[in-house]
Amino acid sequence: MVTEQPLLRIEHLSKSFGAVQALRDVSLDVPAGRVTALAGDNGAGKSVLIKCIAGSYPPDSGRLIWDGHPVFLRGPKDAAALGIETVYQDLALCDNLDVVQNLFLGREKVRRHGPLDEEAMELAARDTLRNLSVTSIRSIRQRVGALSGGQRQAVAIAKSVLWNSRLVIMDEPTAALGVVQTRVVLDLLRKLADRGIAVIVISHNMNDVFAVADRIAVLHLGQLVAVRPIEELSRQLIVELMTSGYSEGSGSDAAAAHRSTPAPAPAPAPAR
């Protein structure tokens, strides 16, 4: 399900670290129900961009429009309150805890008089994994440290959608996975989009990008140089855009992205 108004609109975002300009006037629409892949060489600004969206970095200029309303993210908790969840490459899972404990870490369900509501958490964990068609995990009380790489990614994805997320950001979700495990993770990303969730994925693996993405946004030295539907791109064209920042038609893509961005409005209010 794709709405006409993008779930997230990034307008003229810039971010510097001292003399290093990590992002330069980036404008990008992120629609619900679609997988948007971020492509770019090392240092292109992909990680900085997703950390601005996730509330980890405040942008120096520009703004975020969430569901039609300007927002200012004071931290990851503000992003989570909106429904933005980020799964970084290290997954941020605790190997010594089981699946249920990881899913509810920091958000445990508590009974009225204090003890943890283990039954409610187990039920929610089973429902979430079943809705995502995750069948490879033998027991939700299995320690995460004993799971395979693909199973760990499945737990991380389940954790990201357990809290009614509307945008899920994945950083290199198939890194170091085998062929079968990669297929499972890519299928999960498609299921998220099919449920109307917006997905942003960073991946250096072009085979994975073409297998799962609906559209690709290419960054070069902190600038957005192209945004196109996947069917309009080839691997060679993406590599040209990533390495040089230019290919035939890429200039018009960037110009169109800026032309479609509304003029700046008054200062955004803090996320609630």
CSV table of C-alpha atoms in Angstrom, one decimal:
chain,number,residue,atom,x,y,z
A,1,MET,CA,0.0,0.0,0.0
A,2,VAL,CA,1.6,3.3,-1.1
A,3,THR,CA,0.2,6.7,-0.2
A,4,GLU,CA,0.4,9.8,-2.4
A,5,GLN,CA,2.0,11.8,0.4
A,6,PRO,CA,5.4,10.3,1.5
A,7,LEU,CA,5.6,9.1,5.0
A,8,LEU,CA,8.9,10.9,5.4
A,9,ARG,CA,10.1,13.9,3.4
A,10,ILE,CA,13.8,14.9,3.9
A,11,GLU,CA,14.3,18.6,2.8
A,12,HIS,CA,17.6,20.2,2.1
A,13,LEU,CA,19.5,18.2,4.9
A,14,SER,CA,23.1,19.1,5.5
A,15,LYS,CA,25.5,17.8,8.2
A,16,SER,CA,29.2,18.6,8.9
A,17,PHE,CA,31.7,17.2,11.3
A,18,GLY,CA,34.3,20.0,11.6
A,19,ALA,CA,35.8,20.5,8.1
A,20,VAL,CA,34.1,17.4,6.7
A,21,GLN,CA,30.8,18.0,4.9
A,22,ALA,CA,29.1,14.6,5.3
A,23,LEU,CA,25.7,15.7,3.8
A,24,ARG,CA,25.1,18.5,1.3
A,25,ASP,CA,21.5,19.7,0.7
A,26,VAL,CA,19.9,16.2,0.6
A,27,SER,CA,16.2,16.1,-0.3
A,28,LEU,CA,14.5,12.7,-0.5
A,29,ASP,CA,10.9,11.4,-0.2
A,30,VAL,CA,10.4,8.0,1.5
A,31,PRO,CA,7.0,6.5,0.7
A,32,ALA,CA,5.2,3.9,2.8
A,33,GLY,CA,4.9,0.4,1.4
A,34,ARG,CA,8.1,0.7,-0.6
A,35,VAL,CA,11.7,-0.5,-0.1
A,36,THR,CA,14.1,2.4,-0.8
A,37,ALA,CA,17.8,1.4,-1.1
A,38,LEU,CA,20.6,3.8,-0.3
A,39,ALA,CA,23.6,3.3,-2.5
A,40,GLY,CA,26.9,5.0,-2.4
A,41,ASP,CA,30.6,4.3,-1.9
A,42,ASN,CA,32.3,4.5,1.5
A,43,GLY,CA,32.1,8.0,2.8
A,44,ALA,CA,29.1,8.9,0.6
A,45,GLY,CA,27.0,9.9,3.6
A,46,LYS,CA,24.6,6.9,3.8
A,47,SER,CA,25.2,6.2,7.5
A,48,VAL,CA,25.1,9.8,8.4
A,49,LEU,CA,21.8,10.2,6.6
A,50,ILE,CA,20.1,7.3,8.4
A,51,LYS,CA,21.5,8.5,11.7
A,52,CYS,CA,19.8,11.9,11.1
A,53,ILE,CA,16.6,10.1,10.4
A,54,ALA,CA,17.0,7.9,13.5
A,55,GLY,CA,17.6,10.9,15.7
A,56,SER,CA,21.2,10.1,16.5
A,57,TYR,CA,22.6,13.1,14.7
A,58,PRO,CA,21.0,16.5,14.6
A,59,PRO,CA,21.3,18.0,11.1
A,60,ASP,CA,23.0,21.4,10.7
A,61,SER,CA,20.3,22.6,8.4
A,62,GLY,CA,17.2,21.3,6.6
A,63,ARG,CA,14.3,19.5,8.1
A,64,LEU,CA,12.3,16.3,8.3
A,65,ILE,CA,8.6,16.1,7.5
A,66,TRP,CA,6.9,13.2,9.1
A,67,ASP,CA,3.4,12.3,7.8
A,68,GLY,CA,3.0,15.9,6.6
A,69,HIS,CA,4.3,17.6,9.8
A,70,PRO,CA,7.7,19.1,10.5
A,71,VAL,CA,9.5,17.3,13.4
A,72,PHE,CA,12.7,17.9,15.3
A,73,LEU,CA,14.2,14.7,16.7
A,74,ARG,CA,16.1,15.3,19.9
A,75,GLY,CA,17.3,11.7,20.0
A,76,PRO,CA,16.5,8.1,19.1
A,77,LYS,CA,13.6,8.0,21.6
A,78,ASP,CA,11.8,10.7,19.6
A,79,ALA,CA,12.3,8.7,16.4
A,80,ALA,CA,11.0,5.6,18.1
A,81,ALA,CA,7.9,7.5,19.4
A,82,LEU,CA,7.1,8.3,15.7
A,83,GLY,CA,7.5,4.7,14.6
A,84,ILE,CA,11.1,4.9,13.2
A,85,GLU,CA,13.2,1.9,14.1
A,86,THR,CA,16.7,1.3,13.0
A,87,VAL,CA,18.6,-2.0,12.8
A,88,TYR,CA,22.3,-1.4,12.6
A,89,GLN,CA,24.8,-3.8,11.2
A,90,ASP,CA,25.8,-5.0,14.7
A,91,LEU,CA,22.1,-5.8,15.4
A,92,ALA,CA,22.4,-4.6,19.1
A,93,LEU,CA,21.2,-8.0,20.4
A,94,CYS,CA,22.3,-9.5,23.7
A,95,ASP,CA,23.7,-13.0,23.1
A,96,ASN,CA,23.2,-14.1,26.7
A,97,LEU,CA,19.4,-13.4,26.6
A,98,ASP,CA,16.8,-15.4,24.8
A,99,VAL,CA,14.6,-14.3,21.9
A,100,VAL,CA,11.7,-12.9,24.1
A,101,GLN,CA,14.1,-11.0,26.4
A,102,ASN,CA,15.8,-9.4,23.4
A,103,LEU,CA,12.5,-8.4,21.7
A,104,PHE,CA,11.3,-6.7,24.9
A,105,LEU,CA,14.7,-5.4,26.2
A,106,GLY,CA,14.0,-2.0,27.8
A,107,ARG,CA,10.3,-2.3,27.1
A,108,GLU,CA,9.3,-5.2,29.2
A,109,LYS,CA,5.6,-5.9,30.0
A,110,VAL,CA,5.0,-5.7,33.7
A,111,ARG,CA,2.0,-7.0,35.7
A,112,ARG,CA,0.0,-4.7,37.8
A,113,HIS,CA,1.9,-5.6,41.0
A,114,GLY,CA,5.4,-5.7,39.6
A,115,PRO,CA,6.5,-9.1,38.2
A,116,LEU,CA,7.2,-9.3,34.5
A,117,ASP,CA,4.3,-10.6,32.4
A,118,GLU,CA,6.2,-13.4,30.8
A,119,GLU,CA,3.1,-14.9,29.3
A,120,ALA,CA,2.1,-11.7,27.5
A,121,MET,CA,5.6,-11.2,26.1
A,122,GLU,CA,5.8,-14.8,24.9
A,123,LEU,CA,2.5,-14.4,23.1
A,124,ALA,CA,3.5,-11.2,21.4
A,125,ALA,CA,6.8,-12.6,20.4
A,126,ARG,CA,5.2,-15.7,18.8
A,127,ASP,CA,2.6,-13.6,17.0
A,128,THR,CA,5.2,-11.2,15.6
A,129,LEU,CA,7.4,-14.0,14.4
A,130,ARG,CA,4.4,-15.8,12.9
A,131,ASN,CA,3.2,-12.7,11.1
A,132,LEU,CA,6.6,-12.3,9.6
A,133,SER,CA,6.6,-16.1,8.6
A,134,VAL,CA,9.7,-16.7,10.7
A,135,THR,CA,9.7,-20.5,11.1
A,136,SER,CA,13.4,-21.3,11.5
A,137,ILE,CA,13.7,-20.4,15.2
A,138,ARG,CA,13.1,-23.6,17.2
A,139,SER,CA,12.2,-21.9,20.5
A,140,ILE,CA,11.6,-18.3,21.5
A,141,ARG,CA,13.3,-19.1,24.7
A,142,GLN,CA,16.5,-20.0,22.9
A,143,ARG,CA,19.5,-17.8,23.6
A,144,VAL,CA,20.2,-15.5,20.7
A,145,GLY,CA,23.9,-16.3,20.9
A,146,ALA,CA,23.1,-19.8,19.7
A,147,LEU,CA,21.2,-18.6,16.6
A,148,SER,CA,22.6,-18.4,13.1
A,149,GLY,CA,23.3,-15.1,11.4
A,150,GLY,CA,20.0,-15.2,9.5
A,151,GLN,CA,18.0,-16.1,12.6
A,152,ARG,CA,19.6,-13.2,14.5
A,153,GLN,CA,18.7,-10.8,11.7
A,154,ALA,CA,15.1,-12.2,11.8
A,155,VAL,CA,15.0,-11.4,15.6
A,156,ALA,CA,16.4,-7.9,15.0
A,157,ILE,CA,13.7,-7.3,12.3
A,158,ALA,CA,11.0,-8.7,14.5
A,159,LYS,CA,12.1,-6.4,17.3
A,160,SER,CA,11.9,-3.4,15.0
A,161,VAL,CA,8.3,-4.1,14.0
A,162,LEU,CA,7.0,-5.2,17.4
A,163,TRP,CA,6.2,-1.7,18.4
A,164,ASN,CA,3.9,-0.7,15.5
A,165,SER,CA,6.8,0.7,13.5
A,166,ARG,CA,6.0,2.7,10.3
A,167,LEU,CA,9.6,3.1,9.0
A,168,VAL,CA,12.3,0.4,9.4
A,169,ILE,CA,15.9,1.3,8.5
A,170,MET,CA,18.3,-1.6,7.8
A,171,ASP,CA,22.0,-1.2,7.6
A,172,GLU,CA,23.7,-4.0,5.6
A,173,PRO,CA,21.1,-6.6,6.7
A,174,THR,CA,22.7,-9.4,4.6
A,175,ALA,CA,26.4,-8.8,5.4
A,176,ALA,CA,28.2,-12.1,6.2
A,177,LEU,CA,25.1,-14.2,5.5
A,178,GLY,CA,24.9,-17.3,3.4
A,179,VAL,CA,22.7,-17.6,0.3
A,180,VAL,CA,19.8,-19.3,2.1
A,181,GLN,CA,19.9,-16.9,5.1
A,182,THR,CA,20.1,-13.9,2.7
A,183,ARG,CA,17.0,-15.0,0.9
A,184,VAL,CA,15.1,-15.3,4.2
A,185,VAL,CA,16.1,-11.7,5.3
A,186,LEU,CA,15.2,-10.3,1.9
A,187,ASP,CA,11.8,-12.0,2.0
A,188,LEU,CA,11.3,-10.4,5.4
A,189,LEU,CA,12.0,-6.9,4.1
A,190,ARG,CA,9.5,-7.5,1.3
A,191,LYS,CA,6.9,-8.6,3.8
A,192,LEU,CA,7.5,-5.4,5.8
A,193,ALA,CA,6.8,-3.3,2.6
A,194,ASP,CA,3.8,-5.4,1.7
A,195,ARG,CA,2.3,-4.6,5.1
A,196,GLY,CA,2.6,-0.9,4.3
A,197,ILE,CA,5.8,-0.2,6.3
A,198,ALA,CA,8.4,2.1,4.7
A,199,VAL,CA,11.8,0.4,4.5
A,200,ILE,CA,15.2,2.0,3.9
A,201,VAL,CA,18.0,-0.4,3.3
A,202,ILE,CA,21.7,0.2,2.9
A,203,SER,CA,23.6,-2.5,1.1
A,204,HIS,CA,26.8,-2.8,-0.9
A,205,ASN,CA,25.5,-6.0,-2.5
A,206,MET,CA,23.9,-5.0,-5.8
A,207,ASN,CA,22.3,-8.4,-6.2
A,208,ASP,CA,20.4,-8.0,-2.9
A,209,VAL,CA,19.4,-4.4,-3.9
A,210,PHE,CA,17.9,-5.5,-7.2
A,211,ALA,CA,16.2,-8.4,-5.4
A,212,VAL,CA,14.4,-6.4,-2.8
A,213,ALA,CA,14.3,-2.6,-3.7
A,214,ASP,CA,11.5,-0.7,-5.4
A,215,ARG,CA,13.7,2.4,-5.9
A,216,ILE,CA,17.3,3.5,-5.4
A,217,ALA,CA,18.7,6.7,-4.1
A,218,VAL,CA,22.4,7.2,-4.9
A,219,LEU,CA,24.7,9.4,-2.8
A,220,HIS,CA,28.1,10.7,-3.9
A,221,LEU,CA,30.3,12.7,-1.5
A,222,GLY,CA,27.4,13.7,0.6
A,223,GLN,CA,25.1,14.7,-2.3
A,224,LEU,CA,22.1,13.0,-3.6
A,225,VAL,CA,22.8,12.4,-7.3
A,226,ALA,CA,19.9,10.2,-8.4
A,227,VAL,CA,16.6,8.7,-7.3
A,228,ARG,CA,15.0,6.2,-9.7
A,229,PRO,CA,12.7,3.2,-9.7
A,230,ILE,CA,14.7,0.0,-9.8
A,231,GLU,CA,13.5,-0.9,-13.3
A,232,GLU,CA,15.1,2.2,-14.7
A,233,LEU,CA,18.6,1.3,-13.4
A,234,SER,CA,21.3,-1.2,-14.2
A,235,ARG,CA,24.2,-2.3,-12.0
A,236,GLN,CA,26.7,-0.4,-14.3
A,237,LEU,CA,24.7,2.8,-14.1
A,238,ILE,CA,24.6,2.6,-10.3
A,239,VAL,CA,28.3,2.0,-10.1
A,240,GLU,CA,28.9,5.0,-12.4
A,241,LEU,CA,26.7,7.2,-10.2
A,242,MET,CA,28.4,6.0,-7.0
A,243,THR,CA,31.9,6.5,-8.2
A,244,SER,CA,31.6,9.7,-10.3
A,245,GLY,CA,28.4,11.3,-9.1
A,246,TYR,CA,27.3,11.6,-12.7
A,247,SER,CA,25.8,9.5,-15.5
A,248,GLU,CA,23.5,10.3,-18.4
A,249,GLY,CA,20.3,11.7,-16.9
A,250,SER,CA,21.6,11.8,-13.3
A,251,GLY,CA,21.7,15.6,-13.3
A,252,SER,CA,18.0,15.8,-14.2
A,253,ASP,CA,17.2,13.3,-11.4
A,254,ALA,CA,18.8,15.5,-8.8
A,255,ALA,CA,17.2,18.7,-10.2
A,256,ALA,CA,13.8,17.1,-10.2
A,257,ALA,CA,14.2,16.0,-6.6
A,258,HIS,CA,14.9,19.6,-5.6
A,259,ARG,CA,12.1,21.0,-7.7
A,260,SER,CA,9.6,18.7,-6.1
A,261,THR,CA,10.6,19.8,-2.6
A,262,PRO,CA,8.3,22.5,-1.1
A,263,ALA,CA,9.7,25.8,0.1
A,264,PRO,CA,10.9,25.8,3.8
A,265,ALA,CA,8.2,26.4,6.4
A,266,PRO,CA,8.4,27.7,9.9
A,267,ALA,CA,10.7,26.0,12.4
A,268,PRO,CA,9.5,22.4,13.2
A,269,ALA,CA,8.1,21.5,16.6
A,270,PRO,CA,9.7,18.8,18.8
A,271,ALA,CA,8.5,15.3,18.2
A,272,ARG,CA,5.9,14.1,20.7
